[in-house]
Amino acid sequence: MGEPRFILALDQGTTSSRAILFNRGGVPFATAQREFAQYFPQPGWVEHDPNALWQTQLDVAHEAMRKAHATAADIAAIGIANQRETTVLWERATGTPLGPAIVWQDRRTAAHCERLTASGAGDRITQKTGLLIDPYFSATKLAWLLDSIPGARARAARGELAFGTVDSWLVWNLSGGRRHVTDLSNAARTSLLNIHTLDWDDELLGLFDIPRALLPELMPSSSAFAETDAALFGAPLPIGGIGGDQQAATFGQACLKPGMAKNTYGTGLFLLMNTGEQPVPSRHRMLSTVGWQFDGRTHYALEGSVFMGGAIIQWLRDGLGIIERACDVQALASQCTTSDGVWLIPAFSGLGAPHWDPYARGTLMGMTRGTGRPHIARAALDAIALQTVDVLSAMEADAGISVSELRVDGGASQCDLLMQIQADLLGRPVVRPEVAETTALGAAYLAGLQTGFWSGLDEITRQWRTERRFEPSMSQDERTARIQEWHRAIDHVRAWGARPFSAVS
């Protein structure tokens, strides 16, 4: 038998599950993808069926292997990248979920977060976790499940239940229920991990009222996490790498030195800057988080998380119906050179970094009788780019570093017009890599390094190559004016959902 040819990357995202087989050159050889249902039972609530996450991920893994005519002998290891913060609670004895997966976008715990803030816990939580108090993170979602499912708290205290972010849920199922683990990059998104001690924190567990018995074992991002049940792929396969999707994308973009940054244009926008081996506290409402732990060294990152990125384009398609396919947005927006004073504030699930306002609401403003579909499409692309400008500006102020270029990935990064708008409004180059699937690639790299499929970080750095570089062409005066107008529009929608409606007589 020859050497294994591939790493199998499982990329479990917010709207679909993908599997990609990467060869030794870090190039995708075979890909499969499957969407699954999104559930919105109440305004601000977003749910998934945990079994659908698992089944679609398993199905695409098999499909990718069939496309490559690959067997278990061809695969050196499995790497997992996953949507973060999404919360699953299940029975240890049966593996049965006790309820829906509460998705990272879900805002149902806003009131719980307000109570925590009012109690004065905010500074302590931020000091230990690097995070803010917000419904985005897992801890209040888990508390909600424990409080809402009859008997769940008592069962959790008895050790009958297991909590996990999506990586833990996948490993549990892949291993036939034998392994309940997570990596530090995912654990750092729960609000329960102390990013300084790199352990679950008793004080945090007390603040959020979470029993320790629920929690998975903590492991480095490149580790021997588990072996798959032999029945799944014909033979056991090692699971060697796990990374939360944005940390995995940063690793896949080879942002391996302090000051390097990438932005992922997926459902949301996620900008991460490598800050080295010490966490950088934020003064501008960024998140300080674990990037990855590899070879005994922990790398940290500053992160700005924006809830609506590529999802804005989906809304143009599915909500407004002004485009038929997401890729049509470029042609429509190209019909005008500016949005002609139209601003789209995409606060459909509140505002993330740097505003962190769960009560802001999506708003389209500045329209006249001359406003048409192209202006709205252009405003949508502007909104994606300007949210990124806000995040990077705050991040640079925190780290005291000026980013020389922004590496980009994710579905919307394939829109050339958006990338040029981004370069113009940032005032610095935007660089798109040859391999666009950087999230899956990062997970593959973490697994491949653990198993010796790749020799080390130098080999990974050499494999990263530019596909296209977008240079800024906008004047500084115009850039400044556009950003100031954007901030004026943002101010109009802050706390909108918290305002009472006036009675009409």
mmCIF file of C-alpha atoms in Angstrom, residues 152-379:
data_model
loop_
_atom_site.group_PDB
_atom_site.id
_atom_site.type_symbol
_atom_site.label_atom_id
_atom_site.label_comp_id
_atom_site.label_asym_id
_atom_site.label_seq_id
_atom_site.Cartn_x
_atom_site.Cartn_y
_atom_site.Cartn_z
ATOM 1 C CA ALA A 152 -32.265 19.327 32.296
ATOM 2 C CA ARG A 153 -30.493 21.033 35.184
ATOM 3 C CA ALA A 154 -30.855 18.064 37.500
ATOM 4 C CA ARG A 155 -29.728 15.659 34.776
ATOM 5 C CA ALA A 156 -26.754 17.888 33.952
ATOM 6 C CA ALA A 157 -25.652 17.924 37.592
ATOM 7 C CA ARG A 158 -25.807 14.100 37.618
ATOM 8 C CA GLY A 159 -23.482 13.942 34.602
ATOM 9 C CA GLU A 160 -26.133 12.533 32.263
ATOM 10 C CA LEU A 161 -25.861 15.323 29.688
ATOM 11 C CA ALA A 162 -23.110 16.697 27.468
ATOM 12 C CA PHE A 163 -22.647 20.203 26.091
ATOM 13 C CA GLY A 164 -20.651 21.003 23.030
ATOM 14 C CA THR A 165 -20.044 23.473 20.299
ATOM 15 C CA VAL A 166 -20.445 21.884 16.877
ATOM 16 C CA ASP A 167 -16.913 20.429 16.832
ATOM 17 C CA SER A 168 -17.638 18.447 20.011
ATOM 18 C CA TRP A 169 -20.941 17.228 18.576
ATOM 19 C CA LEU A 170 -19.241 16.001 15.394
ATOM 20 C CA VAL A 171 -16.387 14.258 17.219
ATOM 21 C CA TRP A 172 -18.881 12.583 19.556
ATOM 22 C CA ASN A 173 -20.730 11.144 16.583
ATOM 23 C CA LEU A 174 -17.626 10.350 14.531
ATOM 24 C CA SER A 175 -16.137 8.432 17.459
ATOM 25 C CA GLY A 176 -19.320 6.515 18.182
ATOM 26 C CA GLY A 177 -19.870 8.430 21.426
ATOM 27 C CA ARG A 178 -16.471 7.528 22.838
ATOM 28 C CA ARG A 179 -14.900 10.991 22.882
ATOM 29 C CA HIS A 180 -16.254 14.262 24.325
ATOM 30 C CA VAL A 181 -13.595 16.850 23.471
ATOM 31 C CA THR A 182 -13.060 20.340 22.111
ATOM 32 C CA ASP A 183 -10.076 22.426 21.106
ATOM 33 C CA LEU A 184 -9.033 25.668 22.765
ATOM 34 C CA SER A 185 -10.101 27.880 19.851
ATOM 35 C CA ASN A 186 -13.706 26.712 20.208
ATOM 36 C CA ALA A 187 -13.626 26.647 24.000
ATOM 37 C CA ALA A 188 -12.509 30.280 23.954
ATOM 38 C CA ARG A 189 -15.870 31.200 22.361
ATOM 39 C CA THR A 190 -18.056 29.846 25.142
ATOM 40 C CA SER A 191 -17.410 32.536 27.830
ATOM 41 C CA LEU A 192 -16.443 29.670 30.134
ATOM 42 C CA LEU A 193 -12.724 29.379 29.314
ATOM 43 C CA ASN A 194 -10.088 31.471 31.056
ATOM 44 C CA ILE A 195 -7.800 32.369 28.140
ATOM 45 C CA HIS A 196 -4.892 33.024 30.530
ATOM 46 C CA THR A 197 -4.975 29.704 32.389
ATOM 47 C CA LEU A 198 -6.372 27.850 29.330
ATOM 48 C CA ASP A 199 -8.816 25.941 31.508
ATOM 49 C CA TRP A 200 -12.516 25.978 32.329
ATOM 50 C CA ASP A 201 -12.994 28.566 35.061
ATOM 51 C CA ASP A 202 -15.009 27.889 38.209
ATOM 52 C CA GLU A 203 -15.898 31.553 38.719
ATOM 53 C CA LEU A 204 -17.255 31.790 35.164
ATOM 54 C CA LEU A 205 -19.199 28.554 35.586
ATOM 55 C CA GLY A 206 -20.766 30.065 38.694
ATOM 56 C CA LEU A 207 -21.651 33.351 37.004
ATOM 57 C CA PHE A 208 -23.416 31.545 34.153
ATOM 58 C CA ASP A 209 -24.762 28.725 36.368
ATOM 59 C CA ILE A 210 -23.243 25.950 34.250
ATOM 60 C CA PRO A 211 -22.412 22.544 35.838
ATOM 61 C CA ARG A 212 -18.818 21.482 35.116
ATOM 62 C CA ALA A 213 -20.018 17.919 34.428
ATOM 63 C CA LEU A 214 -21.417 19.106 31.070
ATOM 64 C CA LEU A 215 -18.107 20.261 29.651
ATOM 65 C CA PRO A 216 -15.841 18.541 27.115
ATOM 66 C CA GLU A 217 -12.158 17.767 27.612
ATOM 67 C CA LEU A 218 -9.854 20.576 26.441
ATOM 68 C CA MET A 219 -7.148 19.788 23.875
ATOM 69 C CA PRO A 220 -4.686 21.677 21.633
ATOM 70 C CA SER A 221 -5.963 22.490 18.131
ATOM 71 C CA SER A 222 -3.543 20.005 16.578
ATOM 72 C CA SER A 223 -3.961 16.821 18.631
ATOM 73 C CA ALA A 224 -4.891 13.159 18.548
ATOM 74 C CA PHE A 225 -8.524 13.964 19.358
ATOM 75 C CA ALA A 226 -10.130 10.645 18.508
ATOM 76 C CA GLU A 227 -10.468 7.852 16.002
ATOM 77 C CA THR A 228 -13.615 7.472 13.963
ATOM 78 C CA ASP A 229 -15.848 4.469 14.395
ATOM 79 C CA ALA A 230 -14.592 1.892 11.895
ATOM 80 C CA ALA A 231 -18.071 1.412 10.453
ATOM 81 C CA LEU A 232 -18.254 4.993 9.168
ATOM 82 C CA PHE A 233 -15.427 4.875 6.602
ATOM 83 C CA GLY A 234 -14.416 1.234 6.466
ATOM 84 C CA ALA A 235 -11.533 1.664 8.912
ATOM 85 C CA PRO A 236 -10.747 3.963 11.836
ATOM 86 C CA LEU A 237 -9.428 7.382 10.806
ATOM 87 C CA PRO A 238 -7.559 9.724 13.170
ATOM 88 C CA ILE A 239 -9.097 13.125 13.905
ATOM 89 C CA GLY A 240 -5.985 15.279 14.178
ATOM 90 C CA GLY A 241 -7.109 18.891 13.929
ATOM 91 C CA ILE A 242 -9.970 21.093 15.126
ATOM 92 C CA GLY A 243 -10.380 24.824 14.725
ATOM 93 C CA GLY A 244 -13.262 27.207 15.089
ATOM 94 C CA ASP A 245 -13.986 28.306 11.559
ATOM 95 C CA GLN A 246 -12.442 31.772 11.804
ATOM 96 C CA GLN A 247 -9.303 30.636 13.580
ATOM 97 C CA ALA A 248 -8.993 27.812 11.058
ATOM 98 C CA ALA A 249 -9.301 30.312 8.208
ATOM 99 C CA THR A 250 -6.586 32.475 9.766
ATOM 100 C CA PHE A 251 -4.329 29.414 9.952
ATOM 101 C CA GLY A 252 -5.234 28.452 6.381
ATOM 102 C CA GLN A 253 -4.383 31.984 5.229
ATOM 103 C CA ALA A 254 -0.903 31.489 6.732
ATOM 104 C CA CYS A 255 -1.374 34.514 9.004
ATOM 105 C CA LEU A 256 1.176 32.931 11.295
ATOM 106 C CA LYS A 257 3.065 36.045 12.446
ATOM 107 C CA PRO A 258 1.897 38.910 14.685
ATOM 108 C CA GLY A 259 0.274 41.738 12.703
ATOM 109 C CA MET A 260 -0.997 39.556 9.869
ATOM 110 C CA ALA A 261 -4.775 39.715 9.365
ATOM 111 C CA LYS A 262 -7.527 38.087 7.350
ATOM 112 C CA ASN A 263 -11.220 38.775 6.826
ATOM 113 C CA THR A 264 -13.706 36.046 5.989
ATOM 114 C CA TYR A 265 -16.758 37.125 3.979
ATOM 115 C CA GLY A 266 -19.139 34.353 4.904
ATOM 116 C CA THR A 267 -22.592 34.566 6.447
ATOM 117 C CA GLY A 268 -21.000 37.090 8.783
ATOM 118 C CA LEU A 269 -17.730 38.987 8.575
ATOM 119 C CA PHE A 270 -14.889 37.816 10.758
ATOM 120 C CA LEU A 271 -11.658 39.744 10.886
ATOM 121 C CA LEU A 272 -8.796 38.236 12.877
ATOM 122 C CA MET A 273 -5.350 39.653 13.573
ATOM 123 C CA ASN A 274 -2.570 37.438 14.892
ATOM 124 C CA THR A 275 -1.242 39.053 18.088
ATOM 125 C CA GLY A 276 1.386 36.443 18.980
ATOM 126 C CA GLU A 277 1.738 34.417 22.163
ATOM 127 C CA GLN A 278 0.119 36.913 24.533
ATOM 128 C CA PRO A 279 -3.544 37.977 24.545
ATOM 129 C CA VAL A 280 -4.041 41.679 23.800
ATOM 130 C CA PRO A 281 -6.810 43.284 25.887
ATOM 131 C CA SER A 282 -9.134 45.429 23.796
ATOM 132 C CA ARG A 283 -10.058 49.038 24.549
ATOM 133 C CA HIS A 284 -12.302 49.249 21.476
ATOM 134 C CA ARG A 285 -14.732 46.374 22.058
ATOM 135 C CA MET A 286 -12.851 43.822 20.016
ATOM 136 C CA LEU A 287 -12.550 40.244 21.216
ATOM 137 C CA SER A 288 -9.295 38.797 22.473
ATOM 138 C CA THR A 289 -9.362 35.102 21.738
ATOM 139 C CA VAL A 290 -7.282 31.963 21.347
ATOM 140 C CA GLY A 291 -6.180 31.545 17.747
ATOM 141 C CA TRP A 292 -4.800 28.019 18.040
ATOM 142 C CA GLN A 293 -2.533 25.895 20.153
ATOM 143 C CA PHE A 294 0.115 23.966 18.225
ATOM 144 C CA ASP A 295 3.425 22.370 19.145
ATOM 145 C CA GLY A 296 3.111 23.478 22.765
ATOM 146 C CA ARG A 297 2.609 27.151 21.888
ATOM 147 C CA THR A 298 -0.620 29.136 22.125
ATOM 148 C CA HIS A 299 -1.234 31.876 19.592
ATOM 149 C CA TYR A 300 -3.800 34.570 20.304
ATOM 150 C CA ALA A 301 -5.796 36.859 18.041
ATOM 151 C CA LEU A 302 -7.887 39.988 18.138
ATOM 152 C CA GLU A 303 -11.222 39.440 16.445
ATOM 153 C CA GLY A 304 -14.032 41.596 15.223
ATOM 154 C CA SER A 305 -17.245 39.704 14.522
ATOM 155 C CA VAL A 306 -19.919 41.218 12.280
ATOM 156 C CA PHE A 307 -23.202 39.333 12.115
ATOM 157 C CA MET A 308 -24.306 40.207 8.565
ATOM 158 C CA GLY A 309 -21.797 39.847 5.734
ATOM 159 C CA GLY A 310 -22.637 37.582 2.827
ATOM 160 C CA ALA A 311 -26.040 37.169 4.489
ATOM 161 C CA ILE A 312 -26.827 40.699 3.244
ATOM 162 C CA ILE A 313 -26.533 39.421 -0.317
ATOM 163 C CA GLN A 314 -28.735 36.450 0.588
ATOM 164 C CA TRP A 315 -31.310 38.939 1.876
ATOM 165 C CA LEU A 316 -31.227 40.840 -1.429
ATOM 166 C CA ARG A 317 -31.981 37.513 -3.116
ATOM 167 C CA ASP A 318 -34.436 35.879 -0.706
ATOM 168 C CA GLY A 319 -35.930 38.827 1.177
ATOM 169 C CA LEU A 320 -36.194 41.546 -1.453
ATOM 170 C CA GLY A 321 -36.020 39.386 -4.568
ATOM 171 C CA ILE A 322 -33.953 41.957 -6.491
ATOM 172 C CA ILE A 323 -31.433 39.324 -7.638
ATOM 173 C CA GLU A 324 -31.989 35.700 -8.616
ATOM 174 C CA ARG A 325 -28.568 34.391 -7.586
ATOM 175 C CA ALA A 326 -26.063 35.726 -5.096
ATOM 176 C CA CYS A 327 -23.482 36.138 -7.863
ATOM 177 C CA ASP A 328 -25.842 38.556 -9.678
ATOM 178 C CA VAL A 329 -25.165 41.303 -7.127
ATOM 179 C CA GLN A 330 -21.973 42.428 -8.884
ATOM 180 C CA ALA A 331 -23.645 43.029 -12.228
ATOM 181 C CA LEU A 332 -26.545 44.878 -10.593
ATOM 182 C CA ALA A 333 -24.362 47.056 -8.353
ATOM 183 C CA SER A 334 -22.070 47.864 -11.302
ATOM 184 C CA GLN A 335 -24.918 49.724 -12.994
ATOM 185 C CA CYS A 336 -24.154 52.732 -10.747
ATOM 186 C CA THR A 337 -20.859 54.184 -9.564
ATOM 187 C CA THR A 338 -22.177 55.071 -6.069
ATOM 188 C CA SER A 339 -25.224 54.290 -3.976
ATOM 189 C CA ASP A 340 -26.356 57.915 -4.531
ATOM 190 C CA GLY A 341 -26.774 58.588 -0.819
ATOM 191 C CA VAL A 342 -28.544 55.313 0.000
ATOM 192 C CA TRP A 343 -27.294 53.544 3.141
ATOM 193 C CA LEU A 344 -28.115 50.011 4.252
ATOM 194 C CA ILE A 345 -27.464 49.318 7.939
ATOM 195 C CA PRO A 346 -27.654 45.506 8.109
ATOM 196 C CA ALA A 347 -28.524 45.175 11.798
ATOM 197 C CA PHE A 348 -30.958 42.304 11.170
ATOM 198 C CA SER A 349 -29.603 40.506 14.257
ATOM 199 C CA GLY A 350 -28.349 43.596 16.056
ATOM 200 C CA LEU A 351 -24.893 45.053 15.537
ATOM 201 C CA GLY A 352 -21.718 43.163 16.369
ATOM 202 C CA ALA A 353 -18.233 44.625 16.686
ATOM 203 C CA PRO A 354 -17.382 47.330 17.483
ATOM 204 C CA HIS A 355 -20.898 48.483 18.496
ATOM 205 C CA TRP A 356 -22.343 45.383 20.213
ATOM 206 C CA ASP A 357 -25.912 46.615 20.162
ATOM 207 C CA PRO A 358 -28.429 43.726 20.242
ATOM 208 C CA TYR A 359 -31.326 46.185 19.831
ATOM 209 C CA ALA A 360 -30.194 47.892 16.615
ATOM 210 C CA ARG A 361 -32.364 46.943 13.644
ATOM 211 C CA GLY A 362 -31.776 46.778 9.912
ATOM 212 C CA THR A 363 -32.523 50.024 8.115
ATOM 213 C CA LEU A 364 -32.490 51.259 4.517
ATOM 214 C CA MET A 365 -32.260 55.039 4.416
ATOM 215 C CA GLY A 366 -31.484 57.954 2.138
ATOM 216 C CA MET A 367 -33.802 56.862 -0.662
ATOM 217 C CA THR A 368 -35.411 59.194 -3.202
ATOM 218 C CA ARG A 369 -37.740 58.614 -6.138
ATOM 219 C CA GLY A 370 -34.627 58.070 -8.196
ATOM 220 C CA THR A 371 -33.480 55.137 -6.054
ATOM 221 C CA GLY A 372 -33.508 51.807 -7.860
ATOM 222 C CA ARG A 373 -32.339 48.266 -7.416
ATOM 223 C CA PRO A 374 -28.724 49.067 -8.424
ATOM 224 C CA HIS A 375 -28.409 51.677 -5.674
ATOM 225 C CA ILE A 376 -29.651 49.233 -3.039
ATOM 226 C CA ALA A 377 -27.242 46.553 -4.303
ATOM 227 C CA ARG A 378 -24.385 49.055 -4.199
ATOM 228 C CA ALA A 379 -25.361 50.109 -0.671
#
